[in-house]
PDB file of C-alpha atoms in Angstrom:
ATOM      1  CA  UNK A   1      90.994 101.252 124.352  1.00 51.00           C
ATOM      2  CA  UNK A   2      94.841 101.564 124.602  1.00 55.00           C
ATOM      3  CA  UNK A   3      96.236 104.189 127.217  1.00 54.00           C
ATOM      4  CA  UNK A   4      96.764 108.121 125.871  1.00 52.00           C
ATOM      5  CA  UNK A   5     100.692 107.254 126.018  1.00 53.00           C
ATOM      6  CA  UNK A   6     100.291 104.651 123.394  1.00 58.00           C
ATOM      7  CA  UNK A   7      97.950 106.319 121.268  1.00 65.00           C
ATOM      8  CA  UNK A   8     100.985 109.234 120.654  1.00 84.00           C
ATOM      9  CA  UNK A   9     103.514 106.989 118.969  1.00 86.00           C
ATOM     10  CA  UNK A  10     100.931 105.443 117.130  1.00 91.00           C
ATOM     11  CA  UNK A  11      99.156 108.256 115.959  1.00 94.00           C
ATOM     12  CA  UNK A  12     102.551 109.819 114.561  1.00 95.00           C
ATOM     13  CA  UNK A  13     102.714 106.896 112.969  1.00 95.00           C
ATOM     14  CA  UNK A  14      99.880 106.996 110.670  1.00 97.00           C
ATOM     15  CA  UNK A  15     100.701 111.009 110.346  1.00 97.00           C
ATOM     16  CA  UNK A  16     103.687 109.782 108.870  1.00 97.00           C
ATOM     17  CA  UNK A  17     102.282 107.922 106.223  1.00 97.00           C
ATOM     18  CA  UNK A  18      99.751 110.569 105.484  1.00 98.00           C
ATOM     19  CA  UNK A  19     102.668 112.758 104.966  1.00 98.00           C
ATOM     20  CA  UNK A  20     104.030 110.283 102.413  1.00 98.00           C
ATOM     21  CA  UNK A  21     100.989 110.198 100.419  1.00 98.00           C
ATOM     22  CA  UNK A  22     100.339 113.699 100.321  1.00 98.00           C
ATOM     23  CA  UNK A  23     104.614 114.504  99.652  1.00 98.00           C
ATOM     24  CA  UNK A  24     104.289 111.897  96.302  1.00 98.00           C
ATOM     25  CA  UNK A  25     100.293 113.344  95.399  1.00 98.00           C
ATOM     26  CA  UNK A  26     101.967 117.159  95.265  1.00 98.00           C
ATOM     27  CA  UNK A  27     105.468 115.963  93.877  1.00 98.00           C
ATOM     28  CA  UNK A  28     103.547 113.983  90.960  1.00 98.00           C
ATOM     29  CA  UNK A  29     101.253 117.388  90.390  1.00 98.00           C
ATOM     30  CA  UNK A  30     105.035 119.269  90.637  1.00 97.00           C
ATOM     31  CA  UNK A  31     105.928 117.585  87.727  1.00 98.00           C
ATOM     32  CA  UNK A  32     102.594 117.725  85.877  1.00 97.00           C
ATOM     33  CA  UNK A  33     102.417 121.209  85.770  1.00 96.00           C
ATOM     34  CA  UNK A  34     105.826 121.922  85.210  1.00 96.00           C
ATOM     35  CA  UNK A  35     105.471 119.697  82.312  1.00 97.00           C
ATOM     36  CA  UNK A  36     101.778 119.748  80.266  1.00 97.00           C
ATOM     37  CA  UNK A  37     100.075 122.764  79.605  1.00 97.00           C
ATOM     38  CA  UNK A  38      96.161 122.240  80.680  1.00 96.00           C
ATOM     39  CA  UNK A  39      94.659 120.116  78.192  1.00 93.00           C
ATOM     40  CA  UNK A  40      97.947 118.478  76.999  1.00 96.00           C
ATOM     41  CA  UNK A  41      97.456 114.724  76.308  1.00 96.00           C
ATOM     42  CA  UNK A  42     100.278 112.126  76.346  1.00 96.00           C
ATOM     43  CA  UNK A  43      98.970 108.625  74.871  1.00 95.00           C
ATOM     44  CA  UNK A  44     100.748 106.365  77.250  1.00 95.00           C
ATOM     45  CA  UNK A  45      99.028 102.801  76.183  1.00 94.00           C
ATOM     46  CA  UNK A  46      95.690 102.423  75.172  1.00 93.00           C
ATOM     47  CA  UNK A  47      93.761 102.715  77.749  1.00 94.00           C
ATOM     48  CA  UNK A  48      96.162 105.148  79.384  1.00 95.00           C
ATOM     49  CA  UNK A  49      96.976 108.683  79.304  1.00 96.00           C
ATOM     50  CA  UNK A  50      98.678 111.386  80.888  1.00 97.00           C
ATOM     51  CA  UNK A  51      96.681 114.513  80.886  1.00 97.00           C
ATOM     52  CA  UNK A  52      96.774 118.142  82.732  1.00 97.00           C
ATOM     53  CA  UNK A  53      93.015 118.517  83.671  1.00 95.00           C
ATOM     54  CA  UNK A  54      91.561 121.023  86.463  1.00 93.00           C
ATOM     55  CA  UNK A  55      88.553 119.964  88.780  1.00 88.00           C
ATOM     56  CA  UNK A  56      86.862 123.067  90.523  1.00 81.00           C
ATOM     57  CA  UNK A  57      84.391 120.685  91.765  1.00 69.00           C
ATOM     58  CA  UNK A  58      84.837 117.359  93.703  1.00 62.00           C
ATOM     59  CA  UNK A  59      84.369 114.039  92.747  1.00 59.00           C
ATOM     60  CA  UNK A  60      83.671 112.967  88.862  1.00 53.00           C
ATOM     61  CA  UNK A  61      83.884 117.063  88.754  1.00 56.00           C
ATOM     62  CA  UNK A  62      80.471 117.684  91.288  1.00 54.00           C
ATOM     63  CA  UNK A  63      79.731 121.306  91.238  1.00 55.00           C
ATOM     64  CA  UNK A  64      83.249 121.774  88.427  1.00 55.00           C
ATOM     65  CA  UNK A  65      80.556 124.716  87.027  1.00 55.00           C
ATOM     66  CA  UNK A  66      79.254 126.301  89.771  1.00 53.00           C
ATOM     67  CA  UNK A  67      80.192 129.797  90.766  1.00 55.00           C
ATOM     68  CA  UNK A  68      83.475 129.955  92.766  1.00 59.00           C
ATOM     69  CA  UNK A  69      81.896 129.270  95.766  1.00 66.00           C
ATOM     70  CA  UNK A  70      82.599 125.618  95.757  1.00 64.00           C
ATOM     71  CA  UNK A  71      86.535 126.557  96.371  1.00 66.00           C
ATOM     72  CA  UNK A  72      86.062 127.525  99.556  1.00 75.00           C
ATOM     73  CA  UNK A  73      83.387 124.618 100.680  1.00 79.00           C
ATOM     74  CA  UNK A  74      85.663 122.183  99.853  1.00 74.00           C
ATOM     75  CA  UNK A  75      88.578 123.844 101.070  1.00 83.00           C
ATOM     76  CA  UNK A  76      86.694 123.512 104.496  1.00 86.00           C
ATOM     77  CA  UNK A  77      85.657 120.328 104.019  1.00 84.00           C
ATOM     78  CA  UNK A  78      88.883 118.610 103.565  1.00 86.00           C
ATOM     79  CA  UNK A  79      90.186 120.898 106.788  1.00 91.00           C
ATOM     80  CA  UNK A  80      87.109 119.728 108.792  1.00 92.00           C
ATOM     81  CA  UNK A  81      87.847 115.775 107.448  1.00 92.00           C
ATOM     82  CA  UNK A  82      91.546 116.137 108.388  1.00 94.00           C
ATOM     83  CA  UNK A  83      90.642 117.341 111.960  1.00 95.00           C
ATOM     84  CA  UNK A  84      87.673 114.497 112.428  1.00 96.00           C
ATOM     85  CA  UNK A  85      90.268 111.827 110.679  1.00 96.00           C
ATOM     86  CA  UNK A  86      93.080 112.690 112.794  1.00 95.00           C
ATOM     87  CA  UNK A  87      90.548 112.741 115.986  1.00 95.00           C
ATOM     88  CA  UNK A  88      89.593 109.299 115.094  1.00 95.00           C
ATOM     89  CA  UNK A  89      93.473 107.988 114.673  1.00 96.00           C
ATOM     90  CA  UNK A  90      93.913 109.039 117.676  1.00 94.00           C
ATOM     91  CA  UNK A  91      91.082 107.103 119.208  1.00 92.00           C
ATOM     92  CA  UNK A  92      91.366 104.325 116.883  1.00 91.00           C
ATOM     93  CA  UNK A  93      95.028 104.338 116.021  1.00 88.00           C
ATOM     94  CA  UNK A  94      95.101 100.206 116.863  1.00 91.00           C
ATOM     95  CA  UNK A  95      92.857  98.996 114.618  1.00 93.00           C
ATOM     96  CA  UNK A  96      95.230  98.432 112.261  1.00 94.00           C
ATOM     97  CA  UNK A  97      92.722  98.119 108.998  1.00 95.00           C
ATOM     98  CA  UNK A  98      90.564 101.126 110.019  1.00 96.00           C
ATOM     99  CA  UNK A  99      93.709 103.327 110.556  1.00 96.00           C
ATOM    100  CA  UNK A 100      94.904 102.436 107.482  1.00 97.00           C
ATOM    101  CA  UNK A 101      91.597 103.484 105.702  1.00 97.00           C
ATOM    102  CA  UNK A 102      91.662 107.024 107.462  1.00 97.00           C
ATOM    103  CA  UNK A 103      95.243 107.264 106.963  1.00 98.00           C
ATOM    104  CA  UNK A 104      94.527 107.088 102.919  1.00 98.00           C
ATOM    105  CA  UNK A 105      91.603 109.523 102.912  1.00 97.00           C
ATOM    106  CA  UNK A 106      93.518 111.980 104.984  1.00 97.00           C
ATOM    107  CA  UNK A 107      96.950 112.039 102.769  1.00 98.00           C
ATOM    108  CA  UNK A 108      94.349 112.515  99.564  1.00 96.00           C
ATOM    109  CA  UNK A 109      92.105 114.768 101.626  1.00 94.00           C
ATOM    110  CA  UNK A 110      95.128 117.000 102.688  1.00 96.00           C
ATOM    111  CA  UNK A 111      96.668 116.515  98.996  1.00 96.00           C
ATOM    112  CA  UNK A 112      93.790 117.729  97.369  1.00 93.00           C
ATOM    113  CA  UNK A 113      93.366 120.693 100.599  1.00 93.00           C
ATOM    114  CA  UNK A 114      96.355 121.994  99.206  1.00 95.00           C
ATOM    115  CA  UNK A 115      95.621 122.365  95.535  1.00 94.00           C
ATOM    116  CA  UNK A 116      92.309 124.006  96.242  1.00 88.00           C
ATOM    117  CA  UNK A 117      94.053 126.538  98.691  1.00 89.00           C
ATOM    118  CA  UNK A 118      97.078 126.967  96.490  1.00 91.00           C
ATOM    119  CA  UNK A 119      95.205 127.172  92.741  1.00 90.00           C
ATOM    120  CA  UNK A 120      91.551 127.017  93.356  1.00 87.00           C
ATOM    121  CA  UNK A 121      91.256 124.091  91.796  1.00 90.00           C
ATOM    122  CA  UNK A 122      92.487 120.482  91.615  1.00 92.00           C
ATOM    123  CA  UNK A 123      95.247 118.877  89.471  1.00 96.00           C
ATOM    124  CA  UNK A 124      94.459 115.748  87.696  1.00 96.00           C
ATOM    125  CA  UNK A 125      96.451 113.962  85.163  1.00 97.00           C
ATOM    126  CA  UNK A 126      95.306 110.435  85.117  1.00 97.00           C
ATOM    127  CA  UNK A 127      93.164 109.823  82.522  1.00 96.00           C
ATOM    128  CA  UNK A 128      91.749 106.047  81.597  1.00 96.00           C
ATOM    129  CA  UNK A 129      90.116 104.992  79.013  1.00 95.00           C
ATOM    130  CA  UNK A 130      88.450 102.095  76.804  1.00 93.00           C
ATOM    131  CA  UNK A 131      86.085 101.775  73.580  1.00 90.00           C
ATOM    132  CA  UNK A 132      85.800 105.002  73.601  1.00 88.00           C
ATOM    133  CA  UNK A 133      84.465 105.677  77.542  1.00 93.00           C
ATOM    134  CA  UNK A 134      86.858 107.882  79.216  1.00 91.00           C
ATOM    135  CA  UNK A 135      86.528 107.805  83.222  1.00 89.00           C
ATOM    136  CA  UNK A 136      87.317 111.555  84.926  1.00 89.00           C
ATOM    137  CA  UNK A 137      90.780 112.433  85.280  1.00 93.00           C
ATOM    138  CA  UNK A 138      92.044 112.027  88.791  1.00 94.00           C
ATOM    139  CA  UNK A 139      95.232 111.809  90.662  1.00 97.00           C
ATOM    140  CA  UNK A 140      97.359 109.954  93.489  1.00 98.00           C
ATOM    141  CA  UNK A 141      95.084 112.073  96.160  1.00 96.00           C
ATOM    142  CA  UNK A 142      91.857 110.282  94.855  1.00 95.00           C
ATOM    143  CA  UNK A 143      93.574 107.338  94.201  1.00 96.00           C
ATOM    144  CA  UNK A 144      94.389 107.130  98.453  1.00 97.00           C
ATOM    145  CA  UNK A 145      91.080 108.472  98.969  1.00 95.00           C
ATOM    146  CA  UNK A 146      89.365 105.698  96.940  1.00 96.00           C
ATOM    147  CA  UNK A 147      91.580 103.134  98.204  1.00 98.00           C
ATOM    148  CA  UNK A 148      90.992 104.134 101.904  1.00 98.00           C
ATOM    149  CA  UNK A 149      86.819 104.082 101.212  1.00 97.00           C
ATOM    150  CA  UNK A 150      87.165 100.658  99.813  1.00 97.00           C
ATOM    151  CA  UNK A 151      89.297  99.603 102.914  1.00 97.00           C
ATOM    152  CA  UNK A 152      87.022 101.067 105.250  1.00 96.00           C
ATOM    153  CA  UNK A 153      83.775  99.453 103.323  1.00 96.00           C
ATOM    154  CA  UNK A 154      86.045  96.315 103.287  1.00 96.00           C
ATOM    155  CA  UNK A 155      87.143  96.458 107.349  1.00 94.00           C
ATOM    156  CA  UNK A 156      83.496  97.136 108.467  1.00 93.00           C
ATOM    157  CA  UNK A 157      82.047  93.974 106.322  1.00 93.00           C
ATOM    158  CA  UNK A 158      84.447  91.791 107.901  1.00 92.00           C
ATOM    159  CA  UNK A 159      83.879  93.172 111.398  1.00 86.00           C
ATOM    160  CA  UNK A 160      80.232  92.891 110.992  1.00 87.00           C
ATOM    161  CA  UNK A 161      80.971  89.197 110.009  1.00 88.00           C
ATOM    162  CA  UNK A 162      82.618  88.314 113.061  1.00 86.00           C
ATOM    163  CA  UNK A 163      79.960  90.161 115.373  1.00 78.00           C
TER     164      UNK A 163
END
């Protein structure tokens, strides 16, 4: 385990990136909003759209109907992931895959946080498509998130492969 003074550096490190991710997630929603009206569609090719779509829910839109109540569980939830995550990077700041992966889910996580507590809701305006199957809208948030569960999946096969 490296020594608390290297684990600072480090950790401000992967904050930084974080920070990146979550900067171009809310800049990209910035421009969504200020552009599409909720349900606007903009063919882009075609299998590819540009849509203004709100998820009350979580992923695929989990819970998108329930009552309101959801807002404020997974307002908590992304807080209580950031805290854990950043815990961890600053435990595990070294391993350079795994710290990647947690850096990725927190800039989504936090991205996503700040919808919920700003709107209620989450902005999504990527929207793909094929023979008529249209996967949920999402955004650059769940795009890190994703991304950082498939590194982590990824990182923990290949560690398990060495042991």
């Amino acid at each position: 385990m490296p020594s608390p003074s290297s684990a600072s550096p480090r950790l401000m490190r992967w904050l930084l990136i974080a920070a990146v991710i979550v900067a171009i997630d809310q800049f990209t929603k910035f421009l969504i909003v200020g552009a599409f009206q909720l349900g606007d569609v903009r063919h882009i090719t075609d299998f590819f759209d540009i849509v203004r779509a709100h998820n009350y829910g979580a992923a695929f839109s989990f819970l998108h109907g329930a009552s309101g109540w959801q807002r404020w569980f997974f307002l908590g939830l992304g807080i209580a992931a950031a805290i854990f995550i950043i815990w961890m990077l600053r435990r595990q700041g070294h391993q350079k895959a795994f710290a990647w992966a947690l850096t990725l889910i927190l800039g989504g996580a936090i991205g996503n946080v700040i919808d919920r507590a700003m709107y209620g809701y989450v902005v999504d305006f990527i929207q793909v498509h094929a023979a008529g199957w249209y996967f949920p809208a999402f955004n650059v948030a769940d795009s890190a998130i994703t991304l950082g569960a498939v590194l982590l999946v990824v990182d923990e096969l290949r560690r398990a492969r060495r042991s």
